[in-house]
Coordinates of C-alpha atoms in Angstrom, one line a residue:
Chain A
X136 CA 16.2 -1.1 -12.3
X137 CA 13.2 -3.2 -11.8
X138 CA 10.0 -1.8 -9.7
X139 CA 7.4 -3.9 -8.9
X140 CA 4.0 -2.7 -7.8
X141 CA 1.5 -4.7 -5.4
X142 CA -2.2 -4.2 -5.6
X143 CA -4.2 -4.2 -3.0
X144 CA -2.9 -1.9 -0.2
X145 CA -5.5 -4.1 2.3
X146 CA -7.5 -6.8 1.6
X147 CA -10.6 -8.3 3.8
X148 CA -12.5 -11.2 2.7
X149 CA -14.9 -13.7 4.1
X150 CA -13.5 -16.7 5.3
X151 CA -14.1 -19.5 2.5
X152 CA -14.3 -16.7 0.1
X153 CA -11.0 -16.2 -2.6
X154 CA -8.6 -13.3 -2.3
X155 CA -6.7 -11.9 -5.3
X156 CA -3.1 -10.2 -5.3
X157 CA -2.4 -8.6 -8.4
X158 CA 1.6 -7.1 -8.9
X159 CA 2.8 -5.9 -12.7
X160 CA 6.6 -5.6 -12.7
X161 CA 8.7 -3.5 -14.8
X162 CA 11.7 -5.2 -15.8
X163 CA 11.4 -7.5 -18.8
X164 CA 14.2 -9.4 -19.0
X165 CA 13.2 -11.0 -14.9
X166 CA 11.9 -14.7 -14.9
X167 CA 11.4 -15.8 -11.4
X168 CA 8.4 -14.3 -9.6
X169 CA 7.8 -15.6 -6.1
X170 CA 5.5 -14.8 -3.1
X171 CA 6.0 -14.3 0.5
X172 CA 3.7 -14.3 3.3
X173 CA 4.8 -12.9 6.7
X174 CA 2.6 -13.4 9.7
X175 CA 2.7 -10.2 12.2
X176 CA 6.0 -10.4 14.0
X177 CA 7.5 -13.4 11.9
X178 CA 9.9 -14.0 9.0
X179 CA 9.0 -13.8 5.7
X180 CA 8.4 -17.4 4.3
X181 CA 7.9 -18.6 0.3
X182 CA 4.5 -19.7 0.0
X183 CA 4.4 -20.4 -3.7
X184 CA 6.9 -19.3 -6.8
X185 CA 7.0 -19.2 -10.2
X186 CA 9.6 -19.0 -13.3
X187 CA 9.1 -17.4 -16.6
X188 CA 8.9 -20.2 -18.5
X189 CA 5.1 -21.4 -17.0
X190 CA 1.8 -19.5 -17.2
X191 CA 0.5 -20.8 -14.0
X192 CA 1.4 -22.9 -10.7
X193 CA -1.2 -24.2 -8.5
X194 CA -0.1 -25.8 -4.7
X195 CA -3.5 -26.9 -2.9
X196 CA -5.8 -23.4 -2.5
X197 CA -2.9 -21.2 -3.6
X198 CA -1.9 -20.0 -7.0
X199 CA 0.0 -18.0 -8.9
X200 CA -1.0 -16.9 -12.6
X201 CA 2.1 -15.0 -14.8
X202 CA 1.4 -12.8 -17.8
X203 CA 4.8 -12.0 -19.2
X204 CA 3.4 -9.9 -21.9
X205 CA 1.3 -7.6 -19.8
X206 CA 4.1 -7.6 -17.3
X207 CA 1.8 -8.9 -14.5
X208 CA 1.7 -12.0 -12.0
X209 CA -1.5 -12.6 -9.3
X210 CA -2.0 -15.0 -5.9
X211 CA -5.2 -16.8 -5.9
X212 CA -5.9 -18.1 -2.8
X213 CA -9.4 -19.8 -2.3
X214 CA -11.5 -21.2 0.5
X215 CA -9.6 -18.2 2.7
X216 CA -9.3 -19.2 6.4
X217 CA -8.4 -17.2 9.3
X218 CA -4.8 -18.4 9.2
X219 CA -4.2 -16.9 5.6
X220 CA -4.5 -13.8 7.4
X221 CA -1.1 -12.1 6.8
X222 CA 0.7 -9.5 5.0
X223 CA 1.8 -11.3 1.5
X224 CA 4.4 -9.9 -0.8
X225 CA 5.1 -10.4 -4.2
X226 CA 8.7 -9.7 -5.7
X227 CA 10.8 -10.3 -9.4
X228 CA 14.2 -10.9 -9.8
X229 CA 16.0 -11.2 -13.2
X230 CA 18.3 -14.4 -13.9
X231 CA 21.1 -15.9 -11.9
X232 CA 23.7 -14.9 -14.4
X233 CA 22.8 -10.9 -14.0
X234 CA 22.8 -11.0 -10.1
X235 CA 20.4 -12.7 -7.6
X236 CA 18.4 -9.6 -6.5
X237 CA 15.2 -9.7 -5.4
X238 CA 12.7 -6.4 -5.5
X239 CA 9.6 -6.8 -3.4
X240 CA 6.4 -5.2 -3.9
X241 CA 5.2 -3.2 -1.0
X242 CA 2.9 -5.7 0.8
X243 CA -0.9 -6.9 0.8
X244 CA -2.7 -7.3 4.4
X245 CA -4.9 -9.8 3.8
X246 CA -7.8 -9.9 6.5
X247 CA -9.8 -13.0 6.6
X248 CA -12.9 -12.4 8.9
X249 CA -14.5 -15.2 10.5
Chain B
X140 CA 19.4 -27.4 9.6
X141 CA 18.2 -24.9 11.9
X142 CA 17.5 -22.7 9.3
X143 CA 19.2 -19.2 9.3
X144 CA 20.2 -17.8 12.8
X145 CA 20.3 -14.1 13.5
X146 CA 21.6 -12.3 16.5
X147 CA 20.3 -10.6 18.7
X148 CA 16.5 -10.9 18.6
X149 CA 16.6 -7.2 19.5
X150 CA 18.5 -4.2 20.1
X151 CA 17.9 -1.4 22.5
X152 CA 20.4 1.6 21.6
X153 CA 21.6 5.0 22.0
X154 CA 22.1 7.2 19.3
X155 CA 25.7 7.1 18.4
X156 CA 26.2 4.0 19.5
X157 CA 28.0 1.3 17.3
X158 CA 25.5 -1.5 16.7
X159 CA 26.7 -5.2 15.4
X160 CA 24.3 -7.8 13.7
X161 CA 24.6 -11.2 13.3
X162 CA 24.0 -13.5 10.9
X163 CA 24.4 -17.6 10.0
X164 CA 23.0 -18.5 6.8
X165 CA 21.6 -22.3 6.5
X166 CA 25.0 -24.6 5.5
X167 CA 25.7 -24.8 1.9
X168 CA 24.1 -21.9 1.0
X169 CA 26.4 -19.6 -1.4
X170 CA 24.2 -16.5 -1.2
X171 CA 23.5 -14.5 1.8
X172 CA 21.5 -11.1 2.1
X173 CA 20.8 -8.7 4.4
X174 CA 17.5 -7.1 4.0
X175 CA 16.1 -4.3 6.4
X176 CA 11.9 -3.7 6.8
X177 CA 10.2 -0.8 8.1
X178 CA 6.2 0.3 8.0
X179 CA 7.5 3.3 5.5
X180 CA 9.8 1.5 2.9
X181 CA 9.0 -1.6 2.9
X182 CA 11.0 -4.9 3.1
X183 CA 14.3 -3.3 1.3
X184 CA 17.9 -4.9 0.5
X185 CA 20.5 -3.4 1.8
X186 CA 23.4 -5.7 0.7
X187 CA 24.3 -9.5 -0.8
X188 CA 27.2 -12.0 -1.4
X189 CA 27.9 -14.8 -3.3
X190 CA 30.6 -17.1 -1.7
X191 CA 31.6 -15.2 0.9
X192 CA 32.3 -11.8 -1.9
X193 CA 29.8 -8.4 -1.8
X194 CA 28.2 -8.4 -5.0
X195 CA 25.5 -5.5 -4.8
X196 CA 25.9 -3.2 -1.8
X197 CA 23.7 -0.6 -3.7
X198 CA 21.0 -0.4 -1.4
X199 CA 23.3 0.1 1.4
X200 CA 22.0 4.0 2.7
X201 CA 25.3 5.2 3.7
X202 CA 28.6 5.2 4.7
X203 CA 27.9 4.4 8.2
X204 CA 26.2 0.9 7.5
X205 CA 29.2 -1.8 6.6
X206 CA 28.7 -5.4 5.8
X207 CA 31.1 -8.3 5.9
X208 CA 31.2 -12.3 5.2
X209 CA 34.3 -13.8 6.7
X210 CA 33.5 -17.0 6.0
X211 CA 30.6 -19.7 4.7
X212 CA 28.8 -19.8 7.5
X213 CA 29.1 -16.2 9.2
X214 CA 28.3 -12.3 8.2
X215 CA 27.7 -9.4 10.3
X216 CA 26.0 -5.7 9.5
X217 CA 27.3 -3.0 11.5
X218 CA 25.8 0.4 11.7
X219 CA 28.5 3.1 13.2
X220 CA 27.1 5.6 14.4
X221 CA 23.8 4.9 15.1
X222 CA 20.6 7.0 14.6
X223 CA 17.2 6.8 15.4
X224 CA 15.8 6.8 11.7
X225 CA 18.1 3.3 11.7
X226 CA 15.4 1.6 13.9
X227 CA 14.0 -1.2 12.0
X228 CA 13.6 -5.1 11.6
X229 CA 17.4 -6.5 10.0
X230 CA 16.8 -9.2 8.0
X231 CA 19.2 -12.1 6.9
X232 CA 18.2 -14.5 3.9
X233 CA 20.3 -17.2 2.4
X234 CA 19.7 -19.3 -0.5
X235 CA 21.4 -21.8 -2.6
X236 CA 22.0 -20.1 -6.2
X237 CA 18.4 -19.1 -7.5
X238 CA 16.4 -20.8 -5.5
X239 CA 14.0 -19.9 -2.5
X240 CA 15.8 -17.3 -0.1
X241 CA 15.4 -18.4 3.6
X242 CA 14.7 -15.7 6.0
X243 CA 16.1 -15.4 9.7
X244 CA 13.8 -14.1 12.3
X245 CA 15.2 -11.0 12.1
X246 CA 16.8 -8.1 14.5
X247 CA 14.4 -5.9 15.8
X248 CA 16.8 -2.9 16.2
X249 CA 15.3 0.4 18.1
X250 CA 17.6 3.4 18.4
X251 CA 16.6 5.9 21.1

């Protein structure tokens, strides 16, 4: 089945500074690659996503870079500020038509330090 | 919509117990999962259905964890009996086919 691996562990930055979230997936055949960040004691909520059939997504000072071939998607978030301070997760899932599974990485705290 | 409602917020319990979770996914969603999150494994799921039918239970950790979706707009997780290694955050996600899964604001479930 597919694992997907999250790097960093634990991430601090300097607010206005960028933060990178690197993930490589093992499952060729998934195409949809989404990220969730959950703040401490909330819900997990989609910040940005991204399907197989793009390279890269952008949504203000978030984005999301795939690398199909390398097996490997990233966040880039820029101009950090103290609310991007969360745990973020990445996670794969294959197409519809083989089941609707998501597999999450195993989190990124992100600690933006004002 | 008020988004995906869970029940209860949180559960105090005593080992053995019988707990019951609840679970409304956002109307006109097809696909409802139940997801469980713990500082050790991660944000793991446990179970999913696809109008109203168990498609993958495979993450399900044993017999004593059951699922079911009688209708569209309802699904429960029991855990019978309980044990303390149970105590978690119970998530419930709906989404419509593959799009973005909604999360609820979970079940913070402690078993004493």
């Amino acid at each position: 089945g597919e694992n997907v691996e999250q790097h960093p562990s634990t991430l601090s930055v300097q607010e206005g500074d960028s933060a990178v979230i690197k993930c490589t997936y093992s499952d060729s055949a998934s195409n949809y690659f989404p990220w969730y960040k959950q703040e401490l004691g909330k819900r997990p909520q989609l910040i940005i996503d991204i399907r197989s059939n793009v390279g890269e997504k952008k949504d203000q000072r978030i984005a999301v870079t795939l690398n199909k071939t390398a097996k490997h998607f990233s966040l880039h978030i820029t101009e950090t500020q103290p609310e991007d301070s969360a745990v973020y997760f990445c996670a794969a899932s294959r197409p519809l038509e083989y089941g609707n599974k998501l597999v999450f990485g195993a989190g990124t705290i992100l600690r933006v330090k004002s | 919509d008020a988004g995906v409602i869970q029940s209860p917020r949180h559960e105090v319990t005593e080992m053995g117990q019988e707990v019951t979770l609840r679970c409304k996914p956002i109307s006109g969603h097809d696909y409802l999962f139940w997801y469980r999150q713990t500082m050790m494994r991660g944000l793991e799921l446990l179970i999913y259905f696809n109008n109203n039918v168990p498609i993958d239970d495979s993450g399900m950790p044993e017999d004593r964890f059951s699922a079911k979706m009688p209708n569209a707009s309802f699904s429960t997780l029991k855990i019978q009996p309980s044990e303390p290694r149970d105590s978690a955050v119970y998530f419930c996600a709906s989404s419509f086919a593959a799009s973005e899964q909604y999360f609820g604001p979970g079940t913070r479930l402690t078993v004493t």
